[in-house]
Coordinates of C-alpha atoms in Angstrom, one line a residue:
M1 CA 55.3 124.6 90.7
S2 CA 56.2 127.6 88.3
V3 CA 58.8 127.5 85.6
N4 CA 61.0 129.8 87.6
Q5 CA 60.8 127.6 90.6
D6 CA 61.5 124.5 88.6
S7 CA 64.2 126.0 86.9
S8 CA 65.8 127.1 90.4
L9 CA 65.3 123.9 91.6
R10 CA 67.0 121.9 88.6
E11 CA 70.1 124.5 88.8
N12 CA 70.2 123.3 92.5
L13 CA 70.1 119.7 91.7
L14 CA 72.8 120.1 88.8
Q15 CA 75.3 121.1 91.6
L16 CA 75.2 117.8 93.5
E17 CA 77.5 115.0 93.6
C18 CA 75.4 111.6 92.7
H19 CA 75.0 109.2 89.8
F20 CA 72.4 111.6 88.2
T21 CA 75.0 114.1 87.6
W22 CA 78.1 112.0 86.9
A23 CA 77.3 111.4 83.1
L24 CA 76.8 107.8 83.3
I25 CA 75.2 107.7 79.8
K26 CA 72.7 105.1 79.2
D27 CA 73.9 104.0 75.8
D28 CA 77.3 103.3 77.4
L29 CA 75.6 100.7 79.8
D30 CA 74.1 97.2 79.6
L31 CA 71.9 97.6 82.2
T32 CA 71.0 94.0 82.8
D33 CA 74.7 93.2 83.4
V34 CA 75.3 96.2 85.7
L35 CA 72.3 95.0 87.5
N36 CA 73.4 91.5 87.8
R37 CA 76.8 92.3 89.2
L38 CA 75.3 94.8 91.7
E39 CA 72.8 92.4 93.1
E40 CA 76.0 89.7 93.4
Q41 CA 77.9 92.2 95.2
I42 CA 75.1 92.7 97.7
K43 CA 75.3 89.1 98.4
L44 CA 79.0 89.2 98.9
D45 CA 79.0 92.4 101.1
L46 CA 76.5 91.3 103.9
G47 CA 77.9 92.6 107.0
K48 CA 79.9 95.3 105.4
N49 CA 77.6 98.4 105.9
E50 CA 79.4 101.0 104.2
G51 CA 80.0 99.4 100.9
L52 CA 76.8 97.7 101.1
A53 CA 75.2 101.2 101.2
R54 CA 77.2 102.3 98.3
T55 CA 75.9 99.2 96.2
Y56 CA 72.4 99.9 96.9
S57 CA 72.6 103.7 96.0
A58 CA 74.1 102.5 92.6
L59 CA 71.5 99.8 92.2
A60 CA 68.6 102.6 92.8
Y61 CA 70.1 104.3 89.9
V62 CA 70.0 101.7 87.8
K63 CA 66.3 100.8 88.9
F64 CA 65.5 104.6 88.1
L65 CA 67.1 104.0 84.5
L66 CA 64.9 100.9 84.1
G67 CA 61.7 102.6 85.1
F68 CA 61.3 101.3 88.4
H69 CA 61.1 104.3 90.6
E70 CA 59.5 102.9 93.7
E71 CA 62.2 100.1 93.7
A72 CA 64.9 102.8 93.1
L73 CA 63.4 104.7 96.2
C74 CA 63.4 101.5 98.4
N75 CA 67.2 101.1 97.6
L76 CA 67.9 104.5 98.5
M77 CA 66.4 104.1 102.0
K78 CA 68.2 100.8 102.7
S79 CA 71.5 102.7 101.6
V80 CA 70.5 105.7 104.1
K81 CA 69.6 103.3 106.9
L82 CA 73.0 101.2 106.2
N83 CA 74.9 104.5 106.6
M84 CA 73.2 105.7 109.7
E85 CA 74.0 102.2 111.3
C86 CA 77.5 102.6 110.4
H87 CA 78.3 106.3 111.4
G88 CA 75.2 106.8 113.8
E89 CA 74.4 110.2 112.3
E90 CA 71.9 111.9 109.8
F91 CA 74.4 114.4 108.6
H92 CA 77.6 112.2 107.6
K93 CA 79.5 112.9 104.5
T94 CA 79.1 109.3 103.5
L95 CA 75.5 110.3 102.7
I96 CA 76.3 112.9 100.2
V97 CA 75.9 110.7 97.3
T98 CA 72.6 108.9 98.6
Y99 CA 71.0 112.2 99.6
G100 CA 72.0 113.6 96.0
N101 CA 70.2 110.5 94.3
L102 CA 67.1 111.2 96.7
A103 CA 66.7 114.6 95.8
W104 CA 66.8 113.8 92.3
L105 CA 64.7 110.5 92.5
N106 CA 62.0 112.7 94.2
Y107 CA 62.1 115.6 91.8
H108 CA 61.6 113.0 88.6
M109 CA 58.9 111.6 90.8
K110 CA 57.3 115.2 91.4
N111 CA 57.7 114.9 95.0
Y112 CA 59.1 118.5 95.4
T113 CA 58.8 118.8 98.9
E114 CA 60.9 115.7 99.6
C115 CA 63.3 116.9 97.0
E116 CA 63.8 120.4 98.8
S117 CA 64.0 118.4 102.1
Y118 CA 67.0 116.3 100.9
L119 CA 68.7 119.5 99.4
K120 CA 68.4 121.0 102.8
K121 CA 70.2 118.1 104.6
L122 CA 73.0 118.3 101.8
H123 CA 73.4 122.0 102.7
K124 CA 73.8 120.8 106.4
I125 CA 76.4 118.4 105.7
N126 CA 78.2 120.7 103.7
E127 CA 78.4 123.3 106.3
L128 CA 80.1 120.7 108.6
I129 CA 83.0 119.9 105.9
P130 CA 85.8 122.1 106.5
S131 CA 86.0 125.1 103.8
E132 CA 89.4 124.3 102.8
S133 CA 88.5 120.8 101.7
P134 CA 87.6 121.1 97.7
S135 CA 86.7 117.5 97.3
V136 CA 85.3 114.7 99.6
P137 CA 87.5 111.5 99.7
E138 CA 84.3 109.5 100.3
V139 CA 82.6 111.1 97.3
L140 CA 85.6 110.4 94.9
G141 CA 85.8 106.9 96.0
E142 CA 82.2 106.5 95.5
K143 CA 82.4 107.7 92.1
G144 CA 85.4 105.9 91.5
W145 CA 83.6 102.5 92.4
T146 CA 80.5 103.5 90.2
F147 CA 82.7 104.2 87.1
L148 CA 84.4 100.7 87.7
K149 CA 81.3 98.8 87.9
F150 CA 79.1 100.6 85.2
S151 CA 81.4 100.1 82.0
C152 CA 84.8 99.7 80.7
K153 CA 84.4 103.1 79.1
Y154 CA 84.8 104.5 82.5
Y155 CA 87.9 102.9 83.8
D156 CA 89.9 105.8 83.1
R157 CA 87.8 108.2 84.9
A158 CA 87.6 105.6 87.7
K159 CA 91.3 105.7 88.1
E160 CA 91.4 109.5 88.1
C161 CA 88.6 109.7 91.1
F162 CA 90.7 107.2 93.1
R163 CA 93.9 109.3 92.5
K164 CA 92.3 112.3 93.6
A165 CA 90.9 110.5 96.7
L166 CA 94.3 109.3 97.6
E167 CA 96.0 112.8 97.2
L168 CA 93.7 113.6 100.2
E169 CA 93.9 110.1 102.2
P170 CA 96.9 108.6 100.9
E171 CA 96.8 105.9 103.7
E172 CA 93.0 104.8 103.1
G173 CA 93.0 101.1 102.3
E174 CA 90.0 101.2 100.2
W175 CA 91.2 104.1 97.8
N176 CA 94.4 102.1 97.5
T177 CA 92.2 99.0 96.7
G178 CA 90.3 101.1 94.0
Y179 CA 93.3 102.5 92.3
A180 CA 95.0 99.5 92.2
I181 CA 92.1 97.9 90.5
A182 CA 91.8 100.7 88.0
L183 CA 95.1 100.4 87.0
Y184 CA 95.0 96.6 86.5
R185 CA 92.1 97.2 84.1
T186 CA 93.9 100.0 82.2
E187 CA 97.8 99.5 82.0
Y188 CA 98.8 97.9 78.7
E189 CA 102.0 97.8 77.0
I190 CA 104.6 97.6 80.1
F191 CA 107.6 95.4 79.4
N192 CA 109.5 96.1 82.6
L193 CA 108.3 95.1 86.0
E194 CA 110.0 98.1 87.4
D195 CA 107.8 100.4 85.2
S196 CA 104.5 98.8 86.1
L197 CA 102.5 101.3 88.3
T198 CA 99.9 98.4 88.6
I199 CA 102.3 96.1 90.4
K200 CA 103.5 98.8 92.6
Q201 CA 100.0 100.0 93.6
L202 CA 98.7 96.3 94.0
R203 CA 101.8 95.9 96.6
R204 CA 100.8 99.2 98.5
A205 CA 97.0 98.0 98.3
I206 CA 98.0 94.5 99.7
D207 CA 100.0 96.3 102.5
K208 CA 97.1 98.3 103.4
N209 CA 94.6 95.7 103.2
P210 CA 96.3 92.3 104.1
D211 CA 93.1 90.4 104.2
D212 CA 91.9 91.2 100.9
D213 CA 92.8 87.9 98.7
V214 CA 91.4 89.0 95.7
L215 CA 94.3 91.7 95.5
K216 CA 96.9 88.9 95.9
V217 CA 95.5 87.0 93.0
L218 CA 95.3 90.1 90.8
L219 CA 99.0 90.6 91.5
G220 CA 99.8 87.1 90.9
I221 CA 98.2 87.1 87.3
R222 CA 100.1 90.1 86.6
L223 CA 103.5 88.9 88.0
V224 CA 103.2 85.9 85.4
V225 CA 103.3 88.6 82.6
F226 CA 106.9 89.5 84.0
K227 CA 107.7 85.7 84.4
K228 CA 107.7 86.0 88.3
Y229 CA 106.2 82.5 88.7
D230 CA 107.4 81.5 92.1
E231 CA 106.0 84.8 94.0
A232 CA 102.9 84.5 91.6
E233 CA 102.2 81.0 92.7
S234 CA 102.9 81.8 96.4
L235 CA 100.3 84.5 96.4
V236 CA 97.5 82.4 94.5
K237 CA 98.2 79.6 97.1
M238 CA 98.0 81.9 99.8
A239 CA 94.6 83.5 98.6
L240 CA 93.2 80.0 98.0
E241 CA 93.9 78.6 101.2
R242 CA 92.6 81.8 103.2
S243 CA 89.4 82.3 100.9
P244 CA 88.7 78.6 99.2
E245 CA 85.1 79.6 98.5
H246 CA 85.1 83.4 97.9
P247 CA 83.6 83.6 94.2
H248 CA 85.7 86.5 93.2
V249 CA 89.0 84.8 94.7
M250 CA 88.2 81.7 92.6
R251 CA 87.1 83.2 89.5
Y252 CA 90.6 85.1 89.2
V253 CA 92.3 81.9 90.6
G254 CA 90.8 80.3 87.4
K255 CA 92.0 82.7 85.1
F256 CA 95.6 82.5 86.5
F257 CA 95.4 78.8 85.9
R258 CA 94.4 79.1 82.8
N259 CA 96.9 81.6 81.7
K260 CA 99.4 79.0 82.9
G261 CA 98.0 76.4 80.7
C262 CA 96.2 74.3 83.5
V263 CA 93.1 74.4 82.0
D264 CA 91.3 71.6 84.0
R265 CA 92.1 73.2 87.4
S266 CA 90.9 76.4 86.0
I267 CA 87.7 74.7 85.0
T268 CA 86.9 73.1 88.1
L269 CA 87.6 76.3 90.1
L270 CA 85.4 78.4 87.9
K271 CA 82.5 75.8 88.2
R272 CA 82.7 75.9 91.9
A273 CA 82.7 80.0 91.9
L274 CA 79.7 79.7 89.4
E275 CA 77.6 77.6 92.0
N276 CA 77.6 80.7 94.2
V277 CA 76.9 83.3 91.4
P278 CA 75.1 81.7 88.6
N279 CA 74.2 84.8 86.8
S280 CA 78.0 86.1 86.7
C281 CA 78.8 87.1 83.1
F282 CA 82.6 87.1 83.9
I283 CA 82.7 83.7 85.1
H284 CA 80.9 82.3 82.2
H285 CA 83.0 84.1 80.0
Q286 CA 86.1 82.6 81.9
L287 CA 84.8 79.2 81.6
A288 CA 84.1 79.7 77.7
L289 CA 87.8 80.7 77.5
S290 CA 89.0 77.5 79.4
Y291 CA 87.0 75.3 77.3
K292 CA 88.2 77.2 74.0
L293 CA 92.1 76.5 75.2
K294 CA 91.1 73.0 76.0
K295 CA 89.8 72.4 72.6
I296 CA 93.0 74.1 71.1
Q297 CA 95.2 71.7 73.4
L298 CA 93.2 68.5 72.1
L299 CA 93.7 69.7 68.6
Q300 CA 97.1 70.3 68.9
E301 CA 97.5 66.6 69.9
G302 CA 96.3 65.0 66.7
S303 CA 93.1 64.7 65.0
H304 CA 91.7 61.0 64.7
H305 CA 88.2 60.3 64.9
A306 CA 87.5 59.6 68.8
K307 CA 89.3 62.7 69.6
M308 CA 87.5 65.0 67.1
S309 CA 84.5 63.8 68.8
K310 CA 85.9 64.7 72.4
V311 CA 86.5 68.5 70.4
Q312 CA 83.1 68.6 69.4
Q313 CA 81.8 68.0 73.1
I314 CA 84.2 70.8 74.4
R315 CA 83.3 73.2 71.7
D316 CA 79.6 72.8 72.6
Q317 CA 80.7 73.7 76.4
C318 CA 82.3 76.7 75.2
I319 CA 79.4 77.7 73.0
Y320 CA 77.0 77.2 76.0
H321 CA 79.2 79.5 78.2
L322 CA 79.3 82.1 75.6
E323 CA 75.7 81.7 75.1
K324 CA 75.2 82.6 78.9
A325 CA 77.7 85.4 79.0
T326 CA 76.2 86.9 75.9
S327 CA 72.4 86.6 77.5
L328 CA 73.8 88.3 80.7
N329 CA 75.4 91.1 78.8
S330 CA 74.0 91.7 75.5
S331 CA 76.7 94.2 74.3
F332 CA 79.8 91.7 75.1
I333 CA 81.3 92.3 71.8
S334 CA 84.4 89.7 72.3
A335 CA 82.1 87.3 73.7
M336 CA 79.5 87.9 70.8
S337 CA 82.3 87.7 68.3
D338 CA 83.9 84.6 69.8
L339 CA 80.4 82.9 69.8
A340 CA 80.0 83.6 66.1
L341 CA 83.1 82.2 65.2
Q342 CA 82.4 78.9 67.4
Y343 CA 79.0 78.6 65.4
G344 CA 81.3 78.5 62.2
E345 CA 83.9 76.0 63.5
R346 CA 80.4 73.9 64.1
R347 CA 79.5 74.4 60.8
D348 CA 76.4 76.4 61.5
M349 CA 77.3 79.0 58.9
S350 CA 74.0 80.9 58.8
R351 CA 73.7 81.5 62.6
A352 CA 77.4 82.6 62.6
E353 CA 76.9 85.1 59.6
E354 CA 73.7 86.4 61.7
L355 CA 75.5 87.0 65.0
F356 CA 78.5 88.6 63.4
E357 CA 75.9 91.1 61.6
I358 CA 74.2 91.9 64.9
T359 CA 77.6 92.3 66.5
F360 CA 79.0 94.7 63.9
K361 CA 75.8 96.6 64.3
T362 CA 76.0 96.8 68.0
A363 CA 79.8 97.6 68.2
K364 CA 79.4 100.6 65.4
E365 CA 76.6 102.0 67.5
K366 CA 78.4 102.0 70.7
N367 CA 81.8 102.9 69.0
D368 CA 83.1 99.9 71.2
N369 CA 85.5 97.2 70.3
L370 CA 85.2 97.6 66.5
H371 CA 88.9 96.1 66.2
V372 CA 87.7 93.0 68.2
I373 CA 84.6 92.3 65.8
N374 CA 86.8 92.7 62.6
F375 CA 89.6 90.3 64.1
Y376 CA 87.1 87.4 64.7
Y377 CA 85.3 87.9 61.5
A378 CA 88.6 87.7 59.8
E379 CA 89.3 84.3 61.4
F380 CA 85.6 83.0 60.5
Q381 CA 86.4 84.1 56.7
L382 CA 90.0 82.4 56.9
H383 CA 89.1 79.1 58.8
C384 CA 85.4 78.4 58.4
L385 CA 84.7 79.8 55.0
R386 CA 88.3 79.7 53.3
C387 CA 88.0 83.2 52.0
E388 CA 91.4 84.6 52.2
A389 CA 90.7 87.9 50.6
L390 CA 88.1 88.9 53.0
A391 CA 90.0 87.6 55.9
I392 CA 93.0 89.9 55.0
K393 CA 90.7 92.9 54.5
H394 CA 89.4 92.7 58.2
Y395 CA 92.8 91.6 59.5
M396 CA 94.0 95.0 58.1
E397 CA 91.1 96.9 59.4
C398 CA 91.7 95.6 63.1
L399 CA 95.6 96.4 62.7
K400 CA 94.8 99.9 61.5
M401 CA 92.2 100.3 64.5
S402 CA 94.3 99.1 67.5
P403 CA 97.6 98.0 66.4
K404 CA 98.7 97.5 70.2
S405 CA 95.9 95.4 71.3
V406 CA 95.9 91.7 71.5
E407 CA 93.7 91.4 68.4
G408 CA 95.8 93.9 66.5
K409 CA 99.2 91.9 67.2
K410 CA 97.6 88.5 66.2
S411 CA 96.1 90.4 63.0
A412 CA 99.8 91.5 62.0
Y413 CA 101.0 88.1 62.9
N414 CA 98.4 86.3 60.8
L415 CA 99.0 88.7 58.0
K416 CA 102.6 87.9 58.1
K417 CA 101.8 84.3 58.2
I418 CA 99.7 84.5 55.0
T419 CA 102.6 86.2 52.9
E420 CA 105.0 83.5 54.3
K421 CA 102.8 80.7 52.6
H422 CA 102.5 82.6 49.3
I423 CA 106.4 83.1 49.3
H424 CA 106.8 79.4 50.3
R425 CA 104.5 78.0 47.8
N426 CA 105.9 80.5 45.0
T427 CA 102.8 81.9 44.7
V428 CA 103.7 85.6 45.3
D429 CA 101.5 88.3 43.6
G430 CA 100.6 91.8 43.8
N431 CA 98.6 91.5 46.9
T432 CA 101.4 89.7 48.8
H433 CA 103.6 92.7 48.4
G434 CA 100.8 95.0 49.2
I435 CA 100.1 93.3 52.6
L436 CA 103.8 93.4 53.2
G437 CA 103.8 97.2 52.4
F438 CA 100.8 97.5 54.6
L439 CA 102.6 95.6 57.6
H440 CA 105.8 97.9 57.1
R441 CA 103.8 101.1 57.1
E442 CA 102.2 100.4 60.2
K443 CA 105.3 99.8 61.9
G444 CA 106.7 103.0 60.7
E445 CA 109.1 101.4 58.2
K446 CA 108.2 103.8 55.2
R447 CA 111.3 102.9 52.9
Q448 CA 110.7 99.3 53.1
A449 CA 106.9 100.2 52.6
I450 CA 107.5 101.9 49.4
E451 CA 109.7 99.0 47.9
C452 CA 106.9 96.7 48.6
Y453 CA 104.2 99.0 47.2
E454 CA 106.2 99.5 44.0
K455 CA 106.5 95.6 43.6
A456 CA 102.8 95.2 44.0
L457 CA 102.2 98.0 41.5
S458 CA 104.7 96.0 38.8
Y459 CA 102.2 93.2 39.0
A460 CA 98.9 95.2 38.6
D461 CA 97.6 98.8 38.8
N462 CA 96.0 99.4 42.2
D463 CA 94.6 102.8 43.2
E464 CA 95.1 102.1 47.0
Y465 CA 98.7 101.0 46.7
L466 CA 99.4 103.9 44.4
S467 CA 97.8 106.1 47.0
N468 CA 99.8 104.7 49.6
L469 CA 103.1 105.0 47.6
C470 CA 102.4 108.6 46.9
A471 CA 101.6 109.4 50.7
L472 CA 104.7 107.6 51.9
R473 CA 107.1 109.3 49.2
L474 CA 105.5 112.6 50.3
S475 CA 106.3 111.8 54.1
L476 CA 109.8 111.4 53.4
Q477 CA 110.8 114.5 51.5

């Protein structure tokens, strides 16, 4: 093939709608984790040809990224077969993404004749689509599901895809489901039930998909946030009665009961779910969180020797499941951070420090969840190494990076507790006032922050406090 022919072919390929053109950046993905989740989805989707076809097409792209081109080709042919079984035709619009993937894969494998054959098939499909349709709902839907499955960094893009699909087909159950899940994963800081788009969309999605018990549990989890306990319990009970062995139902029900404080029931359900999908990173992480809460509950009851032995056993279970989760997803920042903290609590300090170092490096490389690692490292410094100064530094870093996140709010709370301890013990110094100044500044309370920084400077010169003080004074002029 000449340079001009190759350039022309590549230009045509770049116009396609498929995984190869959706800017799925390899560095954003943990390919092992995505692979495990797609293979898990295939087991759960047996009998649902259209959903299974989409999953095989996504799986093929992951196999391509891993360098397994023949396996990728095999998965794409399975996707074609399932699509044709479902719709009975070679040129149905649900094949747009799969044919696009096949064109790109054959191009990379230097099968140029095959590549051009799939481009012709796509041209035929496009001729059958009404010219007034700027987008194809099936393509938008497949794109949305791909973004949801591949990385949390793409959740907002998934939400936009499903929103556009619903503009074209507002009654379609699948797009309603996808939009509800995308909203569930992206909506934060909503304080009134009436303002929650997630609640409204979950209700609409359930109305369109009355047999989807996962949606019922997700709605139950979200309703608990707004203290709608009776309705939440009713939805979860209904989902469990209808789908007692469905792994996705059980894992979210397990999360529901943990959020309610019913830890033992949560652990029982999550263990049952794990039997069906032993390589589920999500379930291992949920089990770790349940054991962590169980450990905290035991510690709150007292600390005699027998109980501390039990605490250690539970911590070991927490560590086991965190190790499993991080082995399945090597860039799972929150799980890695929590695991490092648990090592510290077990007094395995060198292992904890080593894992924190790896996690900081991973978070910086991916520019992902840096506030989370700062929070956990602050906890490690405060509770395991008793180094208050470093704990304060990293709590502040976390709060500056993400003040509205769970970790940011916990950091603010812990910084406030540190200042209250010094006030109570009558050990107030410049740093105490400096922390208070920082907290007021983060909340936008400039005058209170100025007062605190002035008090901090009365104890000792500090360039940072002086700089903050000058900046605040200027902002008030």
